[in-house]
mmCIF file of N, CA and C in Angstrom:
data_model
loop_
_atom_site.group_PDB
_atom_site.id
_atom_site.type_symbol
_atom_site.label_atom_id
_atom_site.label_comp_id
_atom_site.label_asym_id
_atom_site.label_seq_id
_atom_site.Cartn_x
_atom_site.Cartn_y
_atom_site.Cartn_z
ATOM 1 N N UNK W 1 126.074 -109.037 61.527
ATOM 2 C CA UNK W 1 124.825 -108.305 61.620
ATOM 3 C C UNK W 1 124.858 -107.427 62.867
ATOM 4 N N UNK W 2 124.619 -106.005 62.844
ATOM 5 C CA UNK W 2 124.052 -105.666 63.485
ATOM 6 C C UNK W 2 123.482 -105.828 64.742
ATOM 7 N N UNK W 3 123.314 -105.287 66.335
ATOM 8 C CA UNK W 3 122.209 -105.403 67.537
ATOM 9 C C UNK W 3 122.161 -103.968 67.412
ATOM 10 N N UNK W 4 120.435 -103.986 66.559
ATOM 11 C CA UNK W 4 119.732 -102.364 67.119
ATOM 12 C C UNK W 4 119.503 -102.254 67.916
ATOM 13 N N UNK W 5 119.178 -101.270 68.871
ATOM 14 C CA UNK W 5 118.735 -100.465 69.895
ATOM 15 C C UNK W 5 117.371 -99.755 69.451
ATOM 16 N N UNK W 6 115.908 -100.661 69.578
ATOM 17 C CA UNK W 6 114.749 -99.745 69.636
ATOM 18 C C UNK W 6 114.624 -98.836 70.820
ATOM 19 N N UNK W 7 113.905 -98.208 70.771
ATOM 20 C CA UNK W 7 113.424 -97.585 72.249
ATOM 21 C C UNK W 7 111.998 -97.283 72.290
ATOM 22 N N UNK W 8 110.819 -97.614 72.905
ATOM 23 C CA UNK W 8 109.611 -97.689 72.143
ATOM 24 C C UNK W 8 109.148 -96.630 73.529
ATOM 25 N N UNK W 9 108.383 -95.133 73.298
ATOM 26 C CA UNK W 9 107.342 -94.477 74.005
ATOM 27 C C UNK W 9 105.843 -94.147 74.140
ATOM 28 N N UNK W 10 105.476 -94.284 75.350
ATOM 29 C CA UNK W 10 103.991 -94.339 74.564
ATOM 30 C C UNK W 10 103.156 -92.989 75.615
ATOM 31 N N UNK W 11 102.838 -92.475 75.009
ATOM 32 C CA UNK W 11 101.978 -91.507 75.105
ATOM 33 C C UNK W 11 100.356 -91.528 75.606
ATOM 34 N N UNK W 12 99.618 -92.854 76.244
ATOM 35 C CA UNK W 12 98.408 -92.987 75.978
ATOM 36 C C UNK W 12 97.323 -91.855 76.026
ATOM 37 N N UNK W 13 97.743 -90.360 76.648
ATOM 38 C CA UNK W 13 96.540 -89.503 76.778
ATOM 39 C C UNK W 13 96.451 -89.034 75.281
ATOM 40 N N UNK W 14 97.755 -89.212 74.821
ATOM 41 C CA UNK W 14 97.764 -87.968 73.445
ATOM 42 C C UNK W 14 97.685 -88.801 72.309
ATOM 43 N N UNK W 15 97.379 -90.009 72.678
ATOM 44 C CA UNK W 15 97.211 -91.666 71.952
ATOM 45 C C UNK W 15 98.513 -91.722 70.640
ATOM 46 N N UNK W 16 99.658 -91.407 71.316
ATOM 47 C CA UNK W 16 101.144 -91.128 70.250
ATOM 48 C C UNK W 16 101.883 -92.305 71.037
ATOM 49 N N UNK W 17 103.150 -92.153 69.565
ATOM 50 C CA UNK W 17 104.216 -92.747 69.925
ATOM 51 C C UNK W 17 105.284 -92.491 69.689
ATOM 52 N N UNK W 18 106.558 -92.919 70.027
ATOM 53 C CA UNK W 18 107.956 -92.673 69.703
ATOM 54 C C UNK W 18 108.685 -93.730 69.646
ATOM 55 N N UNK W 19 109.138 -93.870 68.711
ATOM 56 C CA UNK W 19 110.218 -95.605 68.353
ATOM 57 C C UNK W 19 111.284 -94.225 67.687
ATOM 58 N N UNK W 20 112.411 -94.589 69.117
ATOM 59 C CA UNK W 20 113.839 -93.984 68.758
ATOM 60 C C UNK W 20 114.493 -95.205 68.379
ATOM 61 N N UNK W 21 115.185 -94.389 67.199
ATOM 62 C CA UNK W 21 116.287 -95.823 66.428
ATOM 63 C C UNK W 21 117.635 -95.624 66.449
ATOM 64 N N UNK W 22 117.863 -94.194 66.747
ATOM 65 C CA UNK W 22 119.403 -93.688 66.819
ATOM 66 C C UNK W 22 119.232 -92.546 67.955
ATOM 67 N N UNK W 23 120.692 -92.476 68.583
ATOM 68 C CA UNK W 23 120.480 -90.995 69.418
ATOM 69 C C UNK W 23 121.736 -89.848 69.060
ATOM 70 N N UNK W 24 120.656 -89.167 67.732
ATOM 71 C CA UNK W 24 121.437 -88.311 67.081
ATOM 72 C C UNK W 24 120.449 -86.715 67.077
ATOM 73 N N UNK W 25 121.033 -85.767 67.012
ATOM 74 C CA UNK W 25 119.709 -84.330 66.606
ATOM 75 C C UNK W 25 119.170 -84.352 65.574
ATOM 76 N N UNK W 26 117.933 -84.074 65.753
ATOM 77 C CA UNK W 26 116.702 -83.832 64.390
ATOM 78 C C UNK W 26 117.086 -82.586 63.876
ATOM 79 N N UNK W 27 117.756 -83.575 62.087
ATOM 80 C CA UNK W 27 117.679 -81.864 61.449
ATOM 81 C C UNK W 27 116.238 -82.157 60.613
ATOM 82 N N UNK W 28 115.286 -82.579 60.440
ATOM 83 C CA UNK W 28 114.256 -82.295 59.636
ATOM 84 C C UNK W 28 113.281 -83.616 60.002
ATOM 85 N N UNK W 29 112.164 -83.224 59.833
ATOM 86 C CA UNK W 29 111.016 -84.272 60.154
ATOM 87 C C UNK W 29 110.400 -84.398 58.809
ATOM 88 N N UNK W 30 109.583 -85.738 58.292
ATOM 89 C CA UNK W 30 108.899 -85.646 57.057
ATOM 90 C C UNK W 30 108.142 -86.887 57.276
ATOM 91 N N UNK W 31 106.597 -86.092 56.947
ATOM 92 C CA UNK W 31 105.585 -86.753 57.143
ATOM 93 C C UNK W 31 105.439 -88.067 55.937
ATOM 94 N N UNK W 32 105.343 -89.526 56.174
ATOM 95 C CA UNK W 32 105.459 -90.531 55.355
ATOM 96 C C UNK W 32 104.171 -91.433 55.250
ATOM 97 N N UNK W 33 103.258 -91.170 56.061
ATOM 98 C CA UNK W 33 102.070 -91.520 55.921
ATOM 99 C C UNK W 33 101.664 -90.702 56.758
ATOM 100 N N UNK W 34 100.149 -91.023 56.828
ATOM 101 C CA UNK W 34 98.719 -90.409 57.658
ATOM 102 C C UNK W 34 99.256 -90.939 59.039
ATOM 103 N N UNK W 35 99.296 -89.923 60.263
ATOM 104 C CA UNK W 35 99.691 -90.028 61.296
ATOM 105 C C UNK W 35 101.045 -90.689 61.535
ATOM 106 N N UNK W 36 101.886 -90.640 60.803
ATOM 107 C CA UNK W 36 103.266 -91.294 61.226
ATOM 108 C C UNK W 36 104.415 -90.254 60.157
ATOM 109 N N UNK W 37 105.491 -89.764 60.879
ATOM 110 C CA UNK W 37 106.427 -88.730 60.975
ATOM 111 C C UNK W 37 107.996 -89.301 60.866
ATOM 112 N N UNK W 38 108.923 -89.081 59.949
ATOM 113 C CA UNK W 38 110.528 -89.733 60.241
ATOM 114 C C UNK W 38 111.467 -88.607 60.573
ATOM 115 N N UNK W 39 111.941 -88.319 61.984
ATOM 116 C CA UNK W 39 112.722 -88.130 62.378
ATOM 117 C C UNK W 39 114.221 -88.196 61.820
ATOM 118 N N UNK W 40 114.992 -87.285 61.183
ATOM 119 C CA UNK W 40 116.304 -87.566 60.225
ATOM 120 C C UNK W 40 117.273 -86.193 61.089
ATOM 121 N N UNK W 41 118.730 -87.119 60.366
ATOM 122 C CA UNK W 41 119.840 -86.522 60.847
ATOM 123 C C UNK W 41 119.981 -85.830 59.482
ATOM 124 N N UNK W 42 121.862 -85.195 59.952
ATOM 125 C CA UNK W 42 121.693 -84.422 59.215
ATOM 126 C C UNK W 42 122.283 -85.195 57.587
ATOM 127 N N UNK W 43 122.167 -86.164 57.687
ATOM 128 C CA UNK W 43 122.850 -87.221 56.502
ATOM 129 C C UNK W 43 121.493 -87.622 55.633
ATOM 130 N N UNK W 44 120.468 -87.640 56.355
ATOM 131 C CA UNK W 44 118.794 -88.016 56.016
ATOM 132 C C UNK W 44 118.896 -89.153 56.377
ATOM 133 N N UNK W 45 119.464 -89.914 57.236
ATOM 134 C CA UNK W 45 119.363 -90.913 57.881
ATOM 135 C C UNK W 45 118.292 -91.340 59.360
ATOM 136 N N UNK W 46 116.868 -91.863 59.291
ATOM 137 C CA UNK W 46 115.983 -92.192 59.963
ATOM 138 C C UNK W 46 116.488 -91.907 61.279
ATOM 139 N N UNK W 47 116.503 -91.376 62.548
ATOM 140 C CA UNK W 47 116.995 -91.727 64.037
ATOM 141 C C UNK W 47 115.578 -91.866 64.669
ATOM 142 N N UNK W 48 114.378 -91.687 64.039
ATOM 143 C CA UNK W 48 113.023 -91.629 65.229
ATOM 144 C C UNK W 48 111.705 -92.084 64.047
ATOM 145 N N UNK W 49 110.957 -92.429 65.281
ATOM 146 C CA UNK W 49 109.375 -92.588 63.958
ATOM 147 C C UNK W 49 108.212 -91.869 65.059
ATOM 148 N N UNK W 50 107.411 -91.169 64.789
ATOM 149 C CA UNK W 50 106.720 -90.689 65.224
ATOM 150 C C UNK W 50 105.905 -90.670 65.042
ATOM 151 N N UNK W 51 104.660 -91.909 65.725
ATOM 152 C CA UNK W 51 103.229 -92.206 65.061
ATOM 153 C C UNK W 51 102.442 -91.128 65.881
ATOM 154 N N UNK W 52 101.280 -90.306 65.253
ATOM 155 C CA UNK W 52 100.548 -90.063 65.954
ATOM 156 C C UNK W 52 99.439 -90.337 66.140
ATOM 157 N N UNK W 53 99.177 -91.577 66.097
ATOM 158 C CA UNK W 53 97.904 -92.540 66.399
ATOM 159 C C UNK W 53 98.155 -93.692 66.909
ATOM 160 N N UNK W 54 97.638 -94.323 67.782
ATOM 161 C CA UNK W 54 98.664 -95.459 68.192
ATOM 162 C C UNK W 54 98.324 -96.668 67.058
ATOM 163 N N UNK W 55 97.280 -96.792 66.451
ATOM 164 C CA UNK W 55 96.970 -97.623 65.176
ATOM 165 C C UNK W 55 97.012 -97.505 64.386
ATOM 166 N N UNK W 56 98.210 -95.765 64.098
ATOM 167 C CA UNK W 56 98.424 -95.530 62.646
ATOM 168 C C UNK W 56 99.687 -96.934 62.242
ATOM 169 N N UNK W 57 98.958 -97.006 60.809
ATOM 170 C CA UNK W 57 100.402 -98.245 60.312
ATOM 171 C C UNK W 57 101.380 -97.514 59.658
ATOM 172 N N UNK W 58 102.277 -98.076 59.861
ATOM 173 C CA UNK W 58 104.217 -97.754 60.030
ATOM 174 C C UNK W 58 104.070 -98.179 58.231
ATOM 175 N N UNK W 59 104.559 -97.319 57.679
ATOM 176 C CA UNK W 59 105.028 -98.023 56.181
ATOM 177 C C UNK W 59 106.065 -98.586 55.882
ATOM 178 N N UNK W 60 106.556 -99.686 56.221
ATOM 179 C CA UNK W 60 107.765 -100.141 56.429
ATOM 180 C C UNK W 60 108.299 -100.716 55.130
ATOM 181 N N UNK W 61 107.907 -100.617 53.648
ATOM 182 C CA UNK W 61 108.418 -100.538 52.562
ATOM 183 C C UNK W 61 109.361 -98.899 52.000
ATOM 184 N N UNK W 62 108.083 -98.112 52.955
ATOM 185 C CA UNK W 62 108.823 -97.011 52.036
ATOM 186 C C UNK W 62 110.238 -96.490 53.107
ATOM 187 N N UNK W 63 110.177 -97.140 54.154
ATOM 188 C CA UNK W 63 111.012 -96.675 55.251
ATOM 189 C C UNK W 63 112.792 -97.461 54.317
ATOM 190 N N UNK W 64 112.430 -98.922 54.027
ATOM 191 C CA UNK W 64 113.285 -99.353 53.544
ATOM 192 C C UNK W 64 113.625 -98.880 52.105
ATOM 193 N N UNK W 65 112.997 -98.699 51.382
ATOM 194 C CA UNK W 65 113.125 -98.345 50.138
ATOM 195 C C UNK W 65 113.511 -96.542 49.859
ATOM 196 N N UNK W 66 112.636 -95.153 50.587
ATOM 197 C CA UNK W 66 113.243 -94.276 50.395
ATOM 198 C C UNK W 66 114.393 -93.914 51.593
ATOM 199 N N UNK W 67 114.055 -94.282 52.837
ATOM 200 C CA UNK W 67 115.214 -93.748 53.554
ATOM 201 C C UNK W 67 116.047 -94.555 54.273
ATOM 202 N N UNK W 68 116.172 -95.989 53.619
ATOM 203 C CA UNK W 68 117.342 -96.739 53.246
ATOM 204 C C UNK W 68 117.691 -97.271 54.701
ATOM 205 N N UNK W 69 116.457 -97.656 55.418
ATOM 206 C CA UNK W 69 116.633 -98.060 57.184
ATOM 207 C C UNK W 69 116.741 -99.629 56.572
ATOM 208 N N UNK W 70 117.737 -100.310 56.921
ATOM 209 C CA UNK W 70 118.263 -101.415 56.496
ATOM 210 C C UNK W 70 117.088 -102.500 57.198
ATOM 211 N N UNK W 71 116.623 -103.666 56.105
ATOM 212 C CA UNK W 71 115.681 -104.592 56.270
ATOM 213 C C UNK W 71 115.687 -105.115 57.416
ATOM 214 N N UNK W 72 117.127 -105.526 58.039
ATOM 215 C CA UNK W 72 117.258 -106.338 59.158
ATOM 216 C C UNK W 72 116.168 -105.244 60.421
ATOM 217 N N UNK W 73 116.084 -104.230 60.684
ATOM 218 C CA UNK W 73 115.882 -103.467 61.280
ATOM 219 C C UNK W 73 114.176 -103.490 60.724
ATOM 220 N N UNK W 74 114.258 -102.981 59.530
ATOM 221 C CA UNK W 74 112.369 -102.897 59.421
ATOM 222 C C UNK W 74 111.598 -104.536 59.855
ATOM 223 N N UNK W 75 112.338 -105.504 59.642
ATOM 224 C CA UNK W 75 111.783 -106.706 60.384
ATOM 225 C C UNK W 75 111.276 -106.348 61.822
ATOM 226 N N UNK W 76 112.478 -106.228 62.185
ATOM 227 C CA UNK W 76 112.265 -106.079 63.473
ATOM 228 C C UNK W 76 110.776 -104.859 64.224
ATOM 229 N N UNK W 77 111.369 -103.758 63.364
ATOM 230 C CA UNK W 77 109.580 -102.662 63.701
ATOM 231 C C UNK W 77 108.405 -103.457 63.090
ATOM 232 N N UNK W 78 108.829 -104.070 62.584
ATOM 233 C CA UNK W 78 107.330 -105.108 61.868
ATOM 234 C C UNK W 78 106.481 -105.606 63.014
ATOM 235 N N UNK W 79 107.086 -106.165 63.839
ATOM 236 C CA UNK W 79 106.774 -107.049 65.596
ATOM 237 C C UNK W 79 105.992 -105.830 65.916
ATOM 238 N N UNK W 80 106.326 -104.491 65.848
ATOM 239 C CA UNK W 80 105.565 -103.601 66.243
ATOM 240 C C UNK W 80 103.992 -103.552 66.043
ATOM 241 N N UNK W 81 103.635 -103.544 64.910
ATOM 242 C CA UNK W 81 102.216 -103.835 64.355
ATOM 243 C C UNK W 81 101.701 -105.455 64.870
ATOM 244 N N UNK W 82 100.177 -105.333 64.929
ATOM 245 C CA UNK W 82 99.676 -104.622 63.619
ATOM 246 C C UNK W 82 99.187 -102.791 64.390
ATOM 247 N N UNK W 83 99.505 -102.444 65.292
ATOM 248 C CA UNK W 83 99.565 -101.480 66.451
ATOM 249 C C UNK W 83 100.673 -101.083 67.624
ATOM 250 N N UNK W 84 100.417 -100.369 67.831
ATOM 251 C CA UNK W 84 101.537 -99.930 68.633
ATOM 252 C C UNK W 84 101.100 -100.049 70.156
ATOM 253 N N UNK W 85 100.062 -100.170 70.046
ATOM 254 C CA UNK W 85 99.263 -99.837 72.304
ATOM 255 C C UNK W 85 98.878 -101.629 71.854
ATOM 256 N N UNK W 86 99.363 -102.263 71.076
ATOM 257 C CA UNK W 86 99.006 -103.981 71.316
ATOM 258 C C UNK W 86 100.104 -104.074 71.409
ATOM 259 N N UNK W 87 101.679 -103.884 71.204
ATOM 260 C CA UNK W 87 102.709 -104.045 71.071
ATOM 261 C C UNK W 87 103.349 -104.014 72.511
ATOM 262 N N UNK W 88 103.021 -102.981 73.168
ATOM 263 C CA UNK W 88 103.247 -103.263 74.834
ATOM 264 C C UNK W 88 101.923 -103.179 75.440
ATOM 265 N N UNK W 89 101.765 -103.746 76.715
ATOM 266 C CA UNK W 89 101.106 -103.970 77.902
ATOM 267 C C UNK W 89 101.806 -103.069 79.137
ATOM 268 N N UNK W 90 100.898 -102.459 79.384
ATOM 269 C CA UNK W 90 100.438 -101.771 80.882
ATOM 270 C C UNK W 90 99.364 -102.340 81.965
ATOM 271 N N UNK W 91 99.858 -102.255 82.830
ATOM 272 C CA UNK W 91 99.689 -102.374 84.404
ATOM 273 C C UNK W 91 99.324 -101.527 85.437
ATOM 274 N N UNK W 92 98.361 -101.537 85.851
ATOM 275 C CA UNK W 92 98.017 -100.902 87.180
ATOM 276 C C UNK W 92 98.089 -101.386 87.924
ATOM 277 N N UNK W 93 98.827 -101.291 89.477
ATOM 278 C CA UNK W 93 98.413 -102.451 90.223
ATOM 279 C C UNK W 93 97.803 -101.502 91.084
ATOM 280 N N UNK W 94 97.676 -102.249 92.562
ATOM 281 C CA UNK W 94 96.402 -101.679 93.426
ATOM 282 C C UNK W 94 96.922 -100.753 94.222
ATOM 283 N N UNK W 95 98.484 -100.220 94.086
ATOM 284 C CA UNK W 95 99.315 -99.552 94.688
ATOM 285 C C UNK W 95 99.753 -98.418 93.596
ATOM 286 N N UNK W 96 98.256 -97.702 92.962
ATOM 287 C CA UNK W 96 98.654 -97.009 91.907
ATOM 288 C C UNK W 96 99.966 -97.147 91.084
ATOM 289 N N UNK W 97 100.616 -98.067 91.468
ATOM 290 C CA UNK W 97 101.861 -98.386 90.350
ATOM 291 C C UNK W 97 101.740 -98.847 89.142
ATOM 292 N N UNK W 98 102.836 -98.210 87.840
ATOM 293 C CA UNK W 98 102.388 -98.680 86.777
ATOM 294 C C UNK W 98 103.561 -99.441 86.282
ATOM 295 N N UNK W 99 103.312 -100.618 85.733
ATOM 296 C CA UNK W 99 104.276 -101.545 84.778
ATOM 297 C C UNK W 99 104.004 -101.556 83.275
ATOM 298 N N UNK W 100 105.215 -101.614 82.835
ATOM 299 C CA UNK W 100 104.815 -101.986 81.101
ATOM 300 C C UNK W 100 106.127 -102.493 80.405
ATOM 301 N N UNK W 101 105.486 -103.401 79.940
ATOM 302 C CA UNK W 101 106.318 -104.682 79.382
ATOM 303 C C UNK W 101 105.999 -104.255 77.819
ATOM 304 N N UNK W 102 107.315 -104.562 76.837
ATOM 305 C CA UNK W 102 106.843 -104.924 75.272
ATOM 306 C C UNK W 102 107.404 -106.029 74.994
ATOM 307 N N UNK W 103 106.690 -106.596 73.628
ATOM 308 C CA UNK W 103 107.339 -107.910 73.544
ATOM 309 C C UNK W 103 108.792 -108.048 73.335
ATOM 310 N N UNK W 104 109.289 -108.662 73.321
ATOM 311 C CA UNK W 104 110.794 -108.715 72.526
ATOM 312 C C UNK W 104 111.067 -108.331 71.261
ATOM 313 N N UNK W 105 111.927 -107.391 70.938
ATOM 314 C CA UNK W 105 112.330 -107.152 69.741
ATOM 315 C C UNK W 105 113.555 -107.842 68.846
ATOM 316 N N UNK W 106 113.401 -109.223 69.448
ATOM 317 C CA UNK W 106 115.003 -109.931 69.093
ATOM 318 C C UNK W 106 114.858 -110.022 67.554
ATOM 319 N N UNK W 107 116.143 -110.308 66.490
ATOM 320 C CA UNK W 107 116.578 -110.196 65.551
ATOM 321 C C UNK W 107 115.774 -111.396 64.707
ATOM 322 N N UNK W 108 115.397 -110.435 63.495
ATOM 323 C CA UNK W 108 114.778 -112.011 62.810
ATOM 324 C C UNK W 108 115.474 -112.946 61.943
#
């Protein structure tokens, strides 16, 4: 099996996100639900997801079923929901510094 590499970004002013899954160039983007975007190479192979809501939900049937992002992997973005700004935690501390932790994305 497989060790993916998520990479999870969060955007809170523009209330977006970015879950990179590969680091390859975008030849085409295609919208797959209401506020959420798939990032593809030039094979049509998934490399990014691009929610633009942080509580838009991820369709993670059609991710597996039309663009063939292997189950072991949609498990894993599953941990993501049921949101994406619940999925990691941010920190302010009193030294205007910011921390942010996400949970673990280990293999299911």
């Amino acid at each position: 099996m497989n060790d993916y590499s998520i990479r999870v970004e969060v955007d809170y002013k523009a209330d977006a996100a970015y879950i990179a899954l590969l680091d390859a160039p975008v030849k085409e983007t295609v919208e797959i639900a209401e506020h959420v975007l798939v990032d593809l190479d030039e094979f049509r192979v998934v490399i990014g997801i691009e929610v633009l809501r942080l509580t838009a939900k991820i369709p993670f049937d059609e991710l597996n079923k039309t663009y063939h992002v292997r189950s072991e992997l949609v498990e894993r973005l599953r941990k993501i929901q049921p949101s994406i700004s619940g999925f990691l935690s941010v920190t302010v501390g009193t030294d205007s510094s910011i921390r942010s932790s996400a949970r673990e994305l280990t293999p299911a």
